[in-house]
Amino acid sequence: MSKNGLIGAVEAGGTKFVLALATHEGEILARTRMPTNTPVETWPAMRTFFDEASTKHGPIAAFGVASFGPIDIDSASNTYGMFTTTPKAGWSGARFHDALSAFGAPIKVDTDVNGAAIGEWMAGAGQGCRTLAYTTIGTGVGTGVVREGCSLMGISHFESGHIVPPRNPTRDPFVGICPYHGDCIEGLACGPAIERRWGRSLDQLGSDEVAIVADYIAHLASTLVLLHMPDRLIFGGGVMKAPGLIEAVRRATAAKLNGYVQHPRLDAGLESYIVTPGLGDDAGITGAIELGRQALASK
Amino acid sequence: MSKNGLIGAVEAGGTKFVLALATHEGEILARTRMPTNTPVETWPAMRTFFDEASTKHGPIAAFGVASFGPIDIDSASNTYGMFTTTPKAGWSGARFHDALSAFGAPIKVDTDVNGAAIGEWMAGAGQGCRTLAYTTIGTGVGTGVVREGCSLMGISHFESGHIVPPRNPTRDPFVGICPYHGDCIEGLACGPAIERRWGRSLDQLGSDEVAIVADYIAHLASTLVLLHMPDRLIFGGGVMKAPGLIEAVRRATAAKLNGYVQHPRLDAGLESYIVTPGLGDDAGITGAIELGRQALASK
């Protein structure tokens, strides 16, 4: 099969799947979305889409998948591409390879946040970066770190949301909502934590609340700098849409680093260092297409 | 030049240089140490050692350097191998390539802590790991993360010591000694911080003090898990020699992670996950030899 064959791309979210058939250059030839039911329904529907699209446009050379989790993303593992202990009914033990192996094409599977990070690196706010950290602050908090287009991992994908930041209990006495850690960054700064603490979303609150949340996000930002030294940090997700938040995160991060890391990338106000996403809702499917290209290149 | 040629290895510390000529397999044929003076004296002395050792044993195919810093370790940079803003008199602007390029062999330069990490990965407590994090807690605090034998970096090497951990001011009111951040991990847990706070070194103090220091180190350990997911964490350096400290770090890290990361590598007591170094004083020069091999392989 040619290295210029078609790419099947899957963005698998907890509520919906986005599927696309694209050229190797990234042009989308067919696209659909469907609800995330159980694999008994979702796997055949996914196969049908790719069957029909392939009949019309040509054979599929590789698949790229950016998925919700927890899922095994270690290509050296026997359970690569398999959902592990997700509470989502029916999905534990389901494996993308079961649904897609009939096409006889290589499959690369990564997490949703890594997929969005790769998408932003390819075509969004991370273009030109060697190392990019993309963080989503939404229902949960997670970070994908991309080095020259590939996501980094160790024995598992990263779990940045569970870092516990320094606290000031006078300023913010909220105990956090993480069932494992209480007041980790996810437990303090994700959308549900903000709703639980103040009864509404951050975009309906004032600058004091924004500053409190910004301080926790800035702890994550400065820790990402010290442990990955990215060329740029992108912060996306629903919480980041609150007015003034990205600016407050920049100010708090600059205060925390306090000039210690000297590099032209870290401009004075961090305006070009800490940014919002460039692709919006298309980051995931763009990253999935790139994962398909990577599957093909490493075949 | 053959891929099996001889390797010139340099472990450059703030007080002494260790030099070795080794076979590609790592057998050391000649070795010396000399004080770290200024480059005006150290560069010619280093050249003389490698000249004489090469005359006796054969041509040098590559150099590996593990050095104190700050130093540019980005092989794509114009100032690769050059000391940047070190306060050490005479060393700012000095470059290993000035001293070694006469040999006409490729040179790979990395930091001292990355070198020790690579050494431990090669032949010490990190053998068999895909991802290894090696941290030294001594005069300063630093971490090298190695993935399949190569150190990770971004726009610079990592700076793990400057992460600010959560504090309990009732338990430990010390404000820290870091000129940039006050109470970052280095500012609280390095050897000089312990001396300043309690008037003696940690091995002469009791279990209360050990537990306080262990808690800061465990914050670094858990953050390394969440942002790099290594197969193993090694903690070395002078402070780690305090009796009971590694055990206290294991307990505190397990309490912080609280079962969130489920993987066979993280055994119940973390006894095989958080360990002390295997090579002792030989980690640096072992890593420098491996850096020379990498220079040869990527030539």
XYZ file of C-alpha atoms in Angstrom:
598
model
C 0.000 0.000 0.000
C 1.380 3.400 -0.848
C 2.540 5.842 1.794
C 0.131 8.251 0.151
C -2.921 6.068 0.795
C -6.044 7.267 2.551
C -6.252 7.730 6.328
C -9.167 6.621 8.486
C -9.416 8.951 11.495
C -11.394 8.423 14.700
C -11.949 10.972 17.450
C -13.636 8.951 20.181
C -15.201 11.043 22.921
C -17.308 10.028 25.882
C -20.491 11.363 24.241
C -19.748 11.293 20.496
C -17.465 9.747 17.880
C -16.203 11.843 14.968
C -15.068 9.759 11.983
C -13.275 10.981 8.876
C -11.656 9.624 5.762
C -8.826 11.902 4.648
C -6.080 12.040 2.086
C -2.486 11.677 3.262
C -2.225 15.470 2.954
C -5.130 15.898 5.390
C -7.984 16.802 3.053
C -11.193 15.344 4.498
C -13.154 13.354 1.852
C -15.921 12.066 4.115
C -16.905 12.838 7.675
C -19.609 11.871 10.152
C -20.444 11.917 13.813
C -22.392 9.440 15.896
C -23.282 9.063 19.577
C -21.025 6.966 21.815
C -23.281 4.025 22.596
C -21.801 0.659 23.572
C -19.260 -1.106 21.354
C -21.968 -3.567 20.270
C -23.572 -0.698 18.384
C -20.636 1.665 17.841
C -18.175 -0.826 16.322
C -20.452 -1.941 13.450
C -21.549 1.656 12.767
C -17.901 2.732 12.603
C -17.067 -0.137 10.225
C -20.004 0.746 8.001
C -18.869 4.368 7.673
C -15.331 3.380 6.705
C -16.580 0.620 4.362
C -18.814 3.027 2.467
C -16.268 5.847 2.408
C -13.560 3.476 1.217
C -15.795 2.055 -1.521
C -16.325 5.568 -2.793
C -12.814 7.054 -2.341
C -10.340 4.164 -2.275
C -8.589 1.770 0.094
C -7.645 2.854 3.623
C -3.888 2.677 4.244
C -3.888 3.365 7.978
C -6.054 4.345 10.936
C -5.415 6.992 13.588
C -7.471 7.002 16.774
C -7.645 9.676 19.495
C -9.829 8.273 22.249
C -11.312 8.801 25.670
C -9.950 6.460 28.303
C -8.517 4.979 30.309
C -7.051 3.114 27.359
C -3.787 1.275 26.710
C -1.718 3.429 24.311
C 1.522 1.434 24.530
C 2.115 -0.031 21.075
C 4.413 -2.658 22.633
C 1.611 -3.971 24.871
C -0.589 -7.009 24.216
C -3.643 -4.928 25.021
C -2.715 -1.910 22.857
C -5.841 0.009 21.901
C -7.990 -1.617 24.604
C -10.098 0.292 27.130
C -8.987 -0.697 30.621
C -11.098 0.138 33.674
C -13.453 2.774 32.314
C -16.687 3.155 34.259
C -18.472 3.709 30.911
C -20.836 0.731 30.543
C -19.695 -1.863 28.019
C -16.346 -0.282 27.140
C -13.933 -2.058 29.523
C -12.059 -4.604 27.419
C -13.320 -3.209 24.093
C -10.496 -2.718 21.611
C -10.260 -0.534 18.515
C -8.395 -3.314 16.734
C -11.484 -5.567 17.050
C -13.468 -3.043 15.067
C -10.859 -1.977 12.524
C -8.533 -4.934 11.886
C -10.753 -6.239 9.034
C -9.361 -3.398 6.899
C -5.848 -4.881 7.168
C -4.292 -1.480 7.828
C -1.984 -0.403 10.668
C -3.690 1.383 13.588
C -2.222 3.968 15.941
C -4.154 4.725 19.125
C -3.557 7.623 21.489
C -5.551 9.498 24.125
C -7.969 12.304 23.302
C -5.787 14.966 24.884
C -2.667 13.658 23.118
C -4.640 13.653 19.862
C -5.680 17.280 20.364
C -2.070 18.151 21.227
C -0.865 16.540 17.998
C -3.589 18.358 16.045
C -2.558 21.728 17.487
C 1.100 20.898 16.732
C 0.220 20.004 13.118
C -2.127 22.797 12.176
C -2.983 24.982 15.177
C -1.289 27.114 17.826
C 1.601 24.673 18.212
C 2.932 24.899 14.661
C 6.714 25.229 14.566
C 7.228 23.885 18.097
C 9.627 21.011 18.740
C 8.059 20.393 22.170
C 4.462 21.392 22.819
C 2.328 20.939 25.947
C -1.437 21.083 25.380
C -3.666 21.112 28.453
C -7.431 20.931 28.609
C -9.239 22.406 31.630
C -12.802 21.178 31.306
C -14.774 18.331 32.856
C -11.340 17.028 33.807
C -7.776 18.273 33.506
C -5.179 16.573 31.313
C -2.028 17.397 29.360
C -0.529 15.935 26.209
C 3.142 16.628 25.551
C 4.224 16.337 21.923
C 7.870 16.147 20.806
C 8.400 16.532 17.069
C 4.862 15.371 16.392
C 4.784 12.318 18.666
C 3.154 12.235 22.078
C 5.371 11.349 25.025
C 4.427 8.587 27.449
C 6.004 6.279 29.994
C 4.346 3.224 31.504
C 1.078 5.082 30.839
C -0.129 8.403 29.464
C 0.460 11.414 31.685
C -1.953 12.516 34.421
C -1.147 16.185 34.955
C -4.510 16.973 36.550
C -3.600 15.037 39.686
C -0.652 17.194 40.738
C -1.388 18.823 44.092
C -0.607 22.565 44.059
C 0.378 24.777 47.011
C -2.728 26.132 48.754
C -3.760 29.288 50.549
C -6.731 28.135 52.669
C -7.620 31.686 53.707
C -8.062 32.700 50.101
C -9.691 29.431 48.968
C -10.897 27.051 51.678
C -12.592 24.671 49.185
C -11.455 21.086 49.841
C -11.632 19.897 46.223
C -13.643 17.160 44.533
C -11.086 14.590 43.403
C -12.049 11.205 44.886
C -8.350 10.257 45.054
C -6.578 13.467 46.059
C -9.192 16.040 47.075
C -7.385 19.223 46.194
C -5.301 18.288 43.176
C -5.487 20.652 40.198
C -8.411 18.723 38.689
C -10.113 18.612 42.097
C -9.828 22.407 42.392
C -9.956 23.842 38.866
C -12.054 21.599 36.612
C -15.529 22.744 35.590
C -17.426 20.591 38.117
C -15.139 21.794 40.962
C -15.903 25.414 40.077
C -19.660 24.684 39.914
C -19.543 22.861 43.255
C -17.589 25.644 44.961
C -19.368 28.749 43.642
C -22.639 27.450 42.177
C -21.958 28.600 38.624
C -19.380 28.383 35.840
C -16.242 30.543 35.827
C -17.413 32.751 32.963
C -20.268 33.888 35.249
C -17.939 34.729 38.150
C -15.646 37.674 38.853
C -11.957 38.447 38.760
C -11.339 37.151 42.321
C -12.550 33.674 41.385
C -10.702 33.824 38.079
C -7.494 34.680 39.953
C -7.928 31.747 42.340
C -8.395 29.258 39.483
C -5.584 30.897 37.481
C -3.176 30.296 40.346
C -3.758 26.523 40.246
C -3.461 26.412 36.461
C -0.263 28.457 36.730
C 1.159 25.881 39.132
C 0.616 23.297 36.408
C 2.072 25.650 33.781
C 5.260 26.291 35.764
C 5.630 22.594 36.583
C 5.271 21.721 32.886
C 8.012 24.247 32.109
C 10.363 22.801 34.741
C 9.751 19.144 33.761
C 9.305 19.374 29.972
C 10.656 22.794 28.893
C 8.155 23.072 26.007
C 8.433 25.676 23.267
C 4.873 26.695 24.074
C 1.960 25.887 26.404
C -1.587 25.734 25.045
C -4.533 25.806 27.470
C -7.951 24.860 26.116
C -11.217 23.355 27.348
C -14.467 24.912 28.567
C -13.076 26.533 31.730
C -10.446 28.451 29.710
C -13.233 30.370 27.948
C -13.782 32.482 31.091
C -12.912 36.125 30.309
C -9.536 37.174 31.696
C -8.419 33.660 32.625
C -5.602 33.167 30.109
C -4.188 36.595 31.002
C -4.353 35.761 34.718
C -2.629 32.418 34.068
C 0.193 34.248 32.241
C 0.669 36.713 35.108
C 0.638 34.006 37.790
C 3.025 31.765 35.844
C 5.491 34.613 35.316
C 5.357 35.360 39.052
C 5.988 31.717 39.946
C 8.920 31.230 37.561
C 10.279 34.632 38.690
C 12.762 34.922 35.842
C 14.532 31.650 36.601
C 14.123 30.139 33.125
C 15.857 32.442 30.650
C 14.976 31.748 27.021
C 13.775 33.893 24.105
C 10.632 31.712 23.913
C 9.540 33.000 27.327
C 8.805 36.583 26.312
C 8.270 39.119 29.066
C 4.492 38.819 29.399
C 4.295 35.182 28.210
C 1.781 36.366 25.538
C 3.263 34.116 22.874
C 4.299 31.370 25.324
C 0.954 30.611 27.011
C -1.822 30.631 24.427
C -5.314 29.329 23.652
C -5.908 26.649 20.968
C -5.916 27.502 17.287
C -8.180 24.751 15.984
C -11.131 24.723 18.354
C -13.285 21.648 17.825
C -11.141 20.346 14.954
C -8.001 19.629 17.019
C -9.020 16.044 17.816
C -9.816 14.865 14.294
C -6.754 16.700 12.909
C -4.603 14.849 15.442
C -6.265 11.537 14.576
C -5.360 12.031 10.902
C -1.739 12.701 11.901
C -1.777 9.535 14.080
C -2.848 7.625 10.966
C 0.073 9.094 9.028
C 2.393 8.012 11.853
C 0.933 4.490 11.745
C 1.722 4.386 8.048
C 5.245 5.792 8.428
C 6.223 3.261 11.086
C 4.635 0.281 9.321
C 36.136 5.385 11.428
C 34.551 2.208 12.679
C 31.473 2.188 14.887
C 33.586 0.133 17.240
C 36.228 2.827 17.716
C 37.383 4.146 21.072
C 35.295 6.563 23.168
C 36.656 9.610 24.971
C 34.537 10.262 28.044
C 34.425 13.420 30.171
C 32.611 13.842 33.471
C 32.949 17.544 34.179
C 32.067 18.536 37.735
C 32.301 21.865 39.488
C 35.332 20.727 41.476
C 36.882 17.933 39.408
C 36.994 16.469 35.904
C 37.074 12.692 35.395
C 38.433 11.641 32.001
C 38.453 8.157 30.508
C 39.296 6.416 27.271
C 37.085 3.355 26.810
C 36.323 0.708 24.253
C 32.956 0.789 22.504
C 31.901 -1.980 24.885
C 32.700 0.240 27.886
C 35.972 -1.212 29.114
C 38.073 1.651 30.494
C 41.625 1.626 29.054
C 42.871 4.843 30.676
C 41.436 7.125 33.320
C 42.435 10.224 35.239
C 41.006 13.002 37.318
C 42.039 16.619 37.594
C 40.788 19.700 39.424
C 38.349 22.033 37.660
C 40.481 25.132 37.180
C 39.698 27.611 34.415
C 39.424 26.496 30.770
C 42.840 28.084 30.093
C 44.369 25.311 32.199
C 41.727 22.589 31.974
C 41.312 22.482 28.176
C 45.049 21.810 27.415
C 45.290 19.289 30.271
C 42.255 17.455 28.909
C 43.693 17.437 25.384
C 47.009 16.106 26.686
C 45.306 13.205 28.454
C 43.349 12.177 25.355
C 46.424 12.690 23.105
C 48.550 10.397 25.224
C 45.824 7.797 25.761
C 45.023 7.772 22.035
C 48.709 7.397 21.095
C 48.857 4.335 23.314
C 45.457 2.716 22.589
C 44.298 3.970 19.185
C 42.239 6.728 17.561
C 39.238 8.231 19.323
C 36.013 7.755 17.355
C 33.713 9.937 19.491
C 33.477 11.963 22.683
C 30.781 11.919 25.339
C 30.591 14.731 27.877
C 28.452 14.945 31.045
C 28.994 18.400 32.477
C 28.104 20.884 35.182
C 26.169 23.881 33.895
C 24.357 25.893 32.925
C 25.378 24.612 29.516
C 23.700 24.449 26.098
C 22.850 20.779 25.405
C 20.746 21.340 22.280
C 22.619 19.710 19.408
C 20.672 21.884 16.943
C 21.958 25.092 18.570
C 24.874 27.227 17.377
C 26.246 27.282 20.913
C 25.894 23.534 21.579
C 28.364 22.464 24.271
C 28.954 26.021 25.508
C 28.665 27.128 29.142
C 26.114 29.931 29.346
C 25.797 32.130 32.427
C 27.680 30.080 35.008
C 29.014 32.094 37.953
C 32.131 29.864 37.891
C 34.991 32.213 36.938
C 36.254 31.800 33.383
C 33.692 29.252 32.238
C 30.958 31.409 30.675
C 31.385 31.073 26.917
C 33.839 28.164 27.161
C 32.893 25.323 24.844
C 33.866 21.658 24.892
C 34.182 21.698 21.117
C 37.037 24.261 21.399
C 39.004 21.760 23.431
C 38.098 18.551 21.614
C 37.448 19.390 17.950
C 41.126 18.857 17.046
C 40.453 15.113 17.327
C 37.988 15.300 14.427
C 35.467 13.097 16.242
C 31.762 13.772 16.931
C 30.972 15.121 20.409
C 27.789 14.682 22.441
C 27.311 16.959 25.440
C 24.725 16.550 28.171
C 24.275 17.736 31.757
C 25.864 16.005 34.737
C 22.539 14.766 36.070
C 21.443 13.519 32.632
C 24.816 11.768 32.339
C 24.340 10.039 35.683
C 20.805 9.084 34.646
C 22.111 7.530 31.433
C 24.836 5.706 33.391
C 22.287 4.249 35.811
C 20.102 3.251 32.859
C 23.057 1.519 31.151
C 24.634 -0.326 34.028
C 23.011 0.598 37.340
C 19.635 0.618 39.055
C 17.829 1.680 35.875
C 18.707 -1.330 33.751
C 15.714 -2.673 31.820
C 13.708 0.551 32.106
C 12.289 2.231 29.013
C 11.752 5.474 30.938
C 13.922 6.280 33.952
C 13.951 9.372 36.190
C 17.165 9.920 38.148
C 17.173 12.686 40.759
C 20.078 13.945 42.817
C 19.382 15.614 46.175
C 22.677 17.173 47.199
C 24.131 20.680 46.949
C 21.290 21.253 44.512
C 18.326 19.227 43.265
C 18.013 18.075 39.658
C 16.415 15.296 37.625
C 17.417 13.613 34.390
C 14.736 11.681 32.526
C 16.003 9.007 30.138
C 13.837 7.350 27.472
C 15.413 4.319 25.817
C 18.887 5.575 26.683
C 18.510 9.186 25.574
C 17.877 12.095 27.913
C 14.760 14.149 27.324
C 14.882 17.912 26.962
C 12.870 20.775 25.528
C 14.149 24.312 24.980
C 16.548 23.524 27.829
C 17.359 20.728 30.245
C 14.812 20.151 33.015
C 14.873 22.035 36.333
C 12.930 19.797 38.709
C 14.435 21.341 41.840
C 12.495 24.557 41.321
C 9.014 23.066 41.627
C 7.248 24.578 44.651
C 5.624 21.874 46.829
C 2.580 22.253 49.111
C 3.658 23.463 52.560
C 2.574 22.933 56.140
C 3.993 26.007 57.919
C 3.129 24.645 61.357
C 5.223 21.576 60.765
C 8.052 23.366 58.893
C 8.108 27.181 59.071
C 11.501 27.439 57.266
C 11.236 29.926 54.382
C 13.745 28.204 52.099
C 17.015 29.357 50.562
C 16.364 29.528 46.819
C 17.203 33.057 45.613
C 14.491 32.770 42.934
C 11.664 30.892 44.646
C 12.429 30.654 48.348
C 10.633 27.460 49.209
C 10.954 25.360 46.064
C 12.119 21.780 46.550
C 15.768 22.772 46.186
C 15.227 25.709 48.530
C 13.782 23.360 51.170
C 15.476 19.971 50.740
C 19.000 20.443 49.346
C 21.956 19.930 51.668
C 22.620 23.640 52.309
C 18.895 24.225 53.099
C 18.994 21.463 55.696
C 22.221 22.851 57.229
C 20.777 26.363 57.330
C 17.511 25.217 58.932
C 18.771 22.755 61.543
C 22.518 23.465 61.817
C 23.636 20.016 60.723
C 23.262 17.482 57.924
C 20.219 15.200 57.661
C 22.144 12.059 58.643
C 22.741 13.688 62.044
C 19.088 14.553 62.585
C 16.067 12.517 63.676
C 13.038 10.930 62.073
C 10.924 14.106 62.375
C 13.356 16.051 60.213
C 13.723 13.102 57.843
C 9.926 12.988 57.437
C 9.746 16.720 56.652
C 12.414 16.450 53.933
C 10.887 13.191 52.648
C 7.581 14.940 52.113
C 9.120 17.493 49.734
C 11.047 14.820 47.855
C 7.828 12.781 47.613
C 6.086 15.757 46.030
C 8.770 15.679 43.352
C 8.452 11.885 43.054
C 4.686 11.976 42.572
C 4.953 14.885 40.106
C 7.548 12.940 38.101
C 5.140 9.985 38.004
C 2.243 12.136 36.786
C 4.270 14.011 34.139
C 6.682 11.316 32.905
C 5.294 7.942 34.083
C 8.780 6.415 34.437
C 9.382 2.712 34.935
C 11.435 3.594 37.997
C 12.623 6.556 40.078
C 16.196 6.682 41.378
C 17.106 9.152 44.128
C 20.807 9.765 44.803
C 23.076 12.513 46.116
C 24.471 13.271 49.568
C 21.174 14.047 51.290
C 19.728 10.651 50.274
C 22.361 8.910 52.448
C 20.432 9.907 55.599
C 19.192 6.729 57.328
C 15.503 6.079 56.769
C 15.064 8.742 54.092
C 14.415 6.524 51.051
C 11.864 4.503 53.065
C 10.134 7.707 54.179
C 10.077 8.965 50.573
C 8.407 5.714 49.482
C 5.738 5.990 52.190
C 5.009 9.652 51.473
C 4.861 9.087 47.716
C 2.442 6.175 48.102
C 0.243 8.352 50.335
C 0.250 11.194 47.791
C -0.554 9.013 44.762
C -3.183 7.211 46.876
C -3.593 4.325 44.456
C -4.509 6.492 41.490
C -1.821 5.144 39.149
C -2.417 1.425 38.728
C 0.498 -0.437 37.160
C 2.475 -3.560 38.083
C 5.645 -1.405 38.251
C 4.222 0.462 41.226
C 4.378 -2.397 43.723
C 2.526 -1.958 47.003
C 5.380 -0.498 49.052
C 7.198 1.110 46.092
C 10.344 -0.838 47.172
C 11.299 -1.661 43.597
C 9.884 1.571 42.150
C 11.747 4.188 44.237
C 15.369 3.109 44.694
C 18.874 4.385 45.383
C 21.584 4.404 42.670
C 23.429 1.249 41.681
C 26.687 2.752 40.441
C 27.646 5.275 43.101
C 30.491 7.505 41.908
C 30.791 5.720 38.544
C 27.388 6.779 37.181
C 28.709 9.973 35.576
C 31.631 8.489 33.665
C 29.510 5.469 32.627
C 26.937 7.855 31.225
C 29.623 9.889 29.445
C 30.847 6.724 27.686
C 27.274 6.001 26.549
C 26.945 9.595 25.295
C 30.066 8.966 23.197
C 28.456 5.834 21.766
C 25.358 7.875 20.915
C 27.538 10.510 19.207
C 29.027 7.749 17.076
C 25.679 6.131 16.256
C 24.118 9.388 15.082
C 27.163 10.524 13.100
